[in-house]
Amino acid sequence: MLVLQRGAEAGRRWPLDRSRPLTIGRDEGCDIHLPDRQVSRLHARVCWSGDHYQVEDLGSKNGTHVNGQEVSSKMACPLQDGDELQIALRFKLAFVDAGATAPLSVEGDKQGLRVDKETRQVIVNGSWVDPPLSLHQYRLIEVLWDSGGSVITRDQIVEAVWPEAASEGVSEQAIDALVRRLRERIEECDDEFRYIVTVRGHGFRLENR
């Protein structure tokens, strides 16, 4: 995982997945969103390569460093347990390599679903949904989570999930497909409870254990 060491929200952590690169940058679509002008929109990327994780600088303006050494934009830098990543010399991230292949277990309530907005991760029955949800899947679960169990209409889903396309409209089939895929991802952690309930003629709501 990566753990934020320096910055306004020090202590945040992001689990890593071998099958999916993790992006770092100022853009809201990045897995690790660092809203600072010194950070490039797409600043760096951490990914699995053969038998280790590595970090790549994506041509950032203010650079990526590992243990004080600048990472070349032309060559990825392998990571070892305890390495310190610096993003634009503004944020420090510690790389923790536990060598585990199972989803990361988290503390707190074991039953039910919760959304960790700081890391933009979803936890079901004490385990991270791993690999992390896609951006659209996360936006959908977040708007359902924020509703506190109230019904969310399809129009509200479009506005929250596809804000750039709200004026053009999104088909009901696209919404249904997204809901179905999100249910499948949650079922990977808990297939005995239906968290996303369809309220016919109205929309959807989140029901928790």
CSV table of N, CA and C in Angstrom, one decimal, residues 137-206:
chain,number,residue,atom,x,y,z
A,137,GLN,N,-18.2,3.6,-11.0
A,137,GLN,CA,-18.7,2.7,-9.9
A,137,GLN,C,-18.6,3.4,-8.6
A,138,TYR,N,-17.4,4.1,-8.4
A,138,TYR,CA,-17.3,4.8,-7.1
A,138,TYR,C,-18.2,5.9,-6.9
A,139,ARG,N,-18.4,6.7,-8.0
A,139,ARG,CA,-19.3,7.8,-7.9
A,139,ARG,C,-20.7,7.4,-7.6
A,140,LEU,N,-21.1,6.2,-8.2
A,140,LEU,CA,-22.5,5.7,-7.9
A,140,LEU,C,-22.6,5.3,-6.5
A,141,ILE,N,-21.7,4.5,-5.9
A,141,ILE,CA,-21.8,4.1,-4.5
A,141,ILE,C,-21.7,5.3,-3.6
A,142,GLU,N,-20.9,6.3,-3.9
A,142,GLU,CA,-20.8,7.5,-3.1
A,142,GLU,C,-22.2,8.2,-3.0
A,143,VAL,N,-22.8,8.4,-4.1
A,143,VAL,CA,-24.1,9.1,-4.1
A,143,VAL,C,-25.2,8.3,-3.3
A,144,LEU,N,-25.1,7.0,-3.4
A,144,LEU,CA,-26.0,6.1,-2.7
A,144,LEU,C,-25.7,6.2,-1.2
A,145,TRP,N,-24.4,6.2,-0.9
A,145,TRP,CA,-24.0,6.2,0.5
A,145,TRP,C,-24.4,7.6,1.2
A,146,ASP,N,-24.2,8.6,0.4
A,146,ASP,CA,-24.6,10.0,1.0
A,146,ASP,C,-26.1,10.2,1.2
A,147,SER,N,-26.9,9.4,0.5
A,147,SER,CA,-28.3,9.5,0.6
A,147,SER,C,-28.8,9.0,1.9
A,148,GLY,N,-28.0,8.2,2.7
A,148,GLY,CA,-28.5,7.7,4.0
A,148,GLY,C,-29.6,6.7,3.9
A,149,GLY,N,-29.7,6.0,2.8
A,149,GLY,CA,-30.8,5.1,2.6
A,149,GLY,C,-32.0,5.6,1.9
A,150,SER,N,-32.0,6.9,1.5
A,150,SER,CA,-33.1,7.4,0.7
A,150,SER,C,-33.0,7.0,-0.7
A,151,VAL,N,-34.1,7.1,-1.4
A,151,VAL,CA,-34.1,6.7,-2.8
A,151,VAL,C,-33.4,7.8,-3.7
A,152,ILE,N,-32.5,7.3,-4.6
A,152,ILE,CA,-31.8,8.2,-5.5
A,152,ILE,C,-32.4,7.9,-6.9
A,153,THR,N,-32.9,9.0,-7.5
A,153,THR,CA,-33.5,8.8,-8.9
A,153,THR,C,-32.4,8.7,-9.9
A,154,ARG,N,-32.9,8.2,-11.1
A,154,ARG,CA,-32.0,8.0,-12.2
A,154,ARG,C,-31.3,9.4,-12.6
A,155,ASP,N,-32.1,10.4,-12.6
A,155,ASP,CA,-31.6,11.8,-12.9
A,155,ASP,C,-30.5,12.2,-12.0
A,156,GLN,N,-30.7,11.9,-10.7
A,156,GLN,CA,-29.6,12.2,-9.7
A,156,GLN,C,-28.4,11.3,-9.9
A,157,ILE,N,-28.6,10.1,-10.4
A,157,ILE,CA,-27.4,9.2,-10.7
A,157,ILE,C,-26.6,9.8,-11.8
A,158,VAL,N,-27.4,10.2,-12.9
A,158,VAL,CA,-26.7,10.8,-14.1
A,158,VAL,C,-25.9,12.0,-13.7
A,159,GLU,N,-26.5,12.9,-12.9
A,159,GLU,CA,-25.8,14.1,-12.5
A,159,GLU,C,-24.5,13.8,-11.6
A,160,ALA,N,-24.6,12.8,-10.8
A,160,ALA,CA,-23.5,12.5,-9.9
A,160,ALA,C,-22.4,11.7,-10.7
A,161,VAL,N,-22.8,10.7,-11.5
A,161,VAL,CA,-21.9,9.8,-12.2
A,161,VAL,C,-21.3,10.3,-13.5
A,162,TRP,N,-22.2,11.0,-14.3
A,162,TRP,CA,-21.8,11.5,-15.6
A,162,TRP,C,-22.1,13.0,-15.7
A,163,PRO,N,-21.5,13.8,-14.8
A,163,PRO,CA,-21.8,15.3,-14.8
A,163,PRO,C,-21.6,15.9,-16.2
A,164,GLU,N,-20.6,15.4,-16.9
A,164,GLU,CA,-20.2,16.0,-18.2
A,164,GLU,C,-21.3,15.7,-19.2
A,165,ALA,N,-22.1,14.7,-19.0
A,165,ALA,CA,-23.1,14.3,-20.0
A,165,ALA,C,-24.5,14.5,-19.6
A,166,ALA,N,-24.7,15.2,-18.4
A,166,ALA,CA,-26.0,15.3,-17.9
A,166,ALA,C,-26.9,16.0,-18.8
A,167,SER,N,-26.4,17.0,-19.5
A,167,SER,CA,-27.3,17.8,-20.4
A,167,SER,C,-27.7,17.0,-21.7
A,168,GLU,N,-26.8,16.0,-22.0
A,168,GLU,CA,-27.1,15.2,-23.2
A,168,GLU,C,-28.0,14.0,-22.9
A,169,GLY,N,-28.0,13.6,-21.7
A,169,GLY,CA,-28.8,12.5,-21.3
A,169,GLY,C,-28.0,11.2,-21.4
A,170,VAL,N,-28.3,10.3,-20.5
A,170,VAL,CA,-27.7,8.9,-20.4
A,170,VAL,C,-28.8,7.9,-20.4
A,171,SER,N,-28.6,6.9,-21.2
A,171,SER,CA,-29.7,5.9,-21.4
A,171,SER,C,-29.9,5.1,-20.1
A,172,GLU,N,-31.2,4.6,-19.9
A,172,GLU,CA,-31.5,3.8,-18.8
A,172,GLU,C,-30.7,2.5,-18.8
A,173,GLN,N,-30.4,2.0,-20.0
A,173,GLN,CA,-29.6,0.8,-20.2
A,173,GLN,C,-28.2,1.0,-19.6
A,174,ALA,N,-27.6,2.2,-19.8
A,174,ALA,CA,-26.3,2.5,-19.2
A,174,ALA,C,-26.3,2.5,-17.7
A,175,ILE,N,-27.3,3.1,-17.2
A,175,ILE,CA,-27.5,3.2,-15.7
A,175,ILE,C,-27.7,1.8,-15.1
A,176,ASP,N,-28.5,1.0,-15.8
A,176,ASP,CA,-28.8,-0.4,-15.3
A,176,ASP,C,-27.5,-1.2,-15.4
A,177,ALA,N,-26.7,-1.0,-16.4
A,177,ALA,CA,-25.5,-1.8,-16.6
A,177,ALA,C,-24.5,-1.4,-15.5
A,178,LEU,N,-24.4,-0.1,-15.1
A,178,LEU,CA,-23.5,0.3,-14.1
A,178,LEU,C,-23.9,-0.2,-12.7
A,179,VAL,N,-25.2,-0.2,-12.4
A,179,VAL,CA,-25.8,-0.7,-11.2
A,179,VAL,C,-25.5,-2.2,-11.1
A,180,ARG,N,-25.7,-3.0,-12.2
A,180,ARG,CA,-25.5,-4.4,-12.2
A,180,ARG,C,-24.0,-4.7,-11.9
A,181,ARG,N,-23.1,-4.0,-12.6
A,181,ARG,CA,-21.6,-4.2,-12.4
A,181,ARG,C,-21.2,-3.9,-11.0
A,182,LEU,N,-21.8,-2.8,-10.4
A,182,LEU,CA,-21.4,-2.5,-9.0
A,182,LEU,C,-21.9,-3.5,-8.1
A,183,ARG,N,-23.1,-4.1,-8.3
A,183,ARG,CA,-23.6,-5.2,-7.5
A,183,ARG,C,-22.7,-6.4,-7.5
A,184,GLU,N,-22.2,-6.7,-8.7
A,184,GLU,CA,-21.3,-7.8,-8.9
A,184,GLU,C,-20.0,-7.6,-8.1
A,185,ARG,N,-19.5,-6.4,-8.2
A,185,ARG,CA,-18.2,-6.1,-7.4
A,185,ARG,C,-18.4,-6.2,-5.9
A,186,ILE,N,-19.6,-5.8,-5.4
A,186,ILE,CA,-19.8,-5.9,-4.0
A,186,ILE,C,-20.0,-7.4,-3.6
A,187,GLU,N,-20.7,-8.1,-4.5
A,187,GLU,CA,-20.9,-9.5,-4.2
A,187,GLU,C,-19.6,-10.3,-4.1
A,188,GLU,N,-18.6,-9.8,-4.7
A,188,GLU,CA,-17.3,-10.5,-4.6
A,188,GLU,C,-16.8,-10.6,-3.1
A,189,CYS,N,-17.3,-9.6,-2.3
A,189,CYS,CA,-17.0,-9.6,-0.9
A,189,CYS,C,-18.1,-10.1,0.0
A,190,ASP,N,-19.3,-10.0,-0.5
A,190,ASP,CA,-20.5,-10.4,0.3
A,190,ASP,C,-21.6,-10.8,-0.7
A,191,ASP,N,-21.8,-12.1,-0.9
A,191,ASP,CA,-22.8,-12.5,-1.9
A,191,ASP,C,-24.1,-13.0,-1.2
A,192,GLU,N,-24.2,-12.7,0.1
A,192,GLU,CA,-25.4,-13.1,0.9
A,192,GLU,C,-26.3,-12.0,1.2
A,193,PHE,N,-26.0,-10.7,0.8
A,193,PHE,CA,-26.8,-9.6,1.2
A,193,PHE,C,-26.9,-8.7,0.0
A,194,ARG,N,-28.1,-8.2,-0.3
A,194,ARG,CA,-28.3,-7.2,-1.5
A,194,ARG,C,-28.2,-5.8,-1.0
A,195,TYR,N,-27.1,-5.1,-1.2
A,195,TYR,CA,-27.0,-3.8,-0.7
A,195,TYR,C,-27.7,-2.7,-1.6
A,196,ILE,N,-27.7,-2.9,-2.9
A,196,ILE,CA,-28.3,-1.9,-3.7
A,196,ILE,C,-29.7,-2.4,-4.1
A,197,VAL,N,-30.7,-1.7,-3.7
A,197,VAL,CA,-32.1,-2.1,-3.9
A,197,VAL,C,-32.7,-1.3,-5.0
A,198,THR,N,-33.4,-2.0,-5.9
A,198,THR,CA,-34.2,-1.2,-7.0
A,198,THR,C,-35.6,-0.9,-6.4
A,199,VAL,N,-35.9,0.4,-6.5
A,199,VAL,CA,-37.3,0.8,-6.1
A,199,VAL,C,-38.0,1.2,-7.4
A,200,ARG,N,-38.8,0.2,-7.9
A,200,ARG,CA,-39.4,0.4,-9.2
A,200,ARG,C,-40.2,1.7,-9.4
A,201,GLY,N,-39.9,2.3,-10.5
A,201,GLY,CA,-40.6,3.6,-10.8
A,201,GLY,C,-40.0,4.8,-10.1
A,202,HIS,N,-39.0,4.6,-9.3
A,202,HIS,CA,-38.4,5.7,-8.5
A,202,HIS,C,-36.9,5.8,-8.7
A,203,GLY,N,-36.2,4.6,-8.5
A,203,GLY,CA,-34.7,4.7,-8.6
A,203,GLY,C,-34.1,3.6,-7.8
A,204,PHE,N,-33.1,3.9,-7.0
A,204,PHE,CA,-32.3,2.9,-6.3
A,204,PHE,C,-32.0,3.5,-4.9
A,205,ARG,N,-31.7,2.6,-3.9
A,205,ARG,CA,-31.3,3.0,-2.6
A,205,ARG,C,-30.3,2.0,-2.1
A,206,LEU,N,-29.5,2.5,-1.1
A,206,LEU,CA,-28.5,1.6,-0.5
A,206,LEU,C,-29.1,1.1,0.9
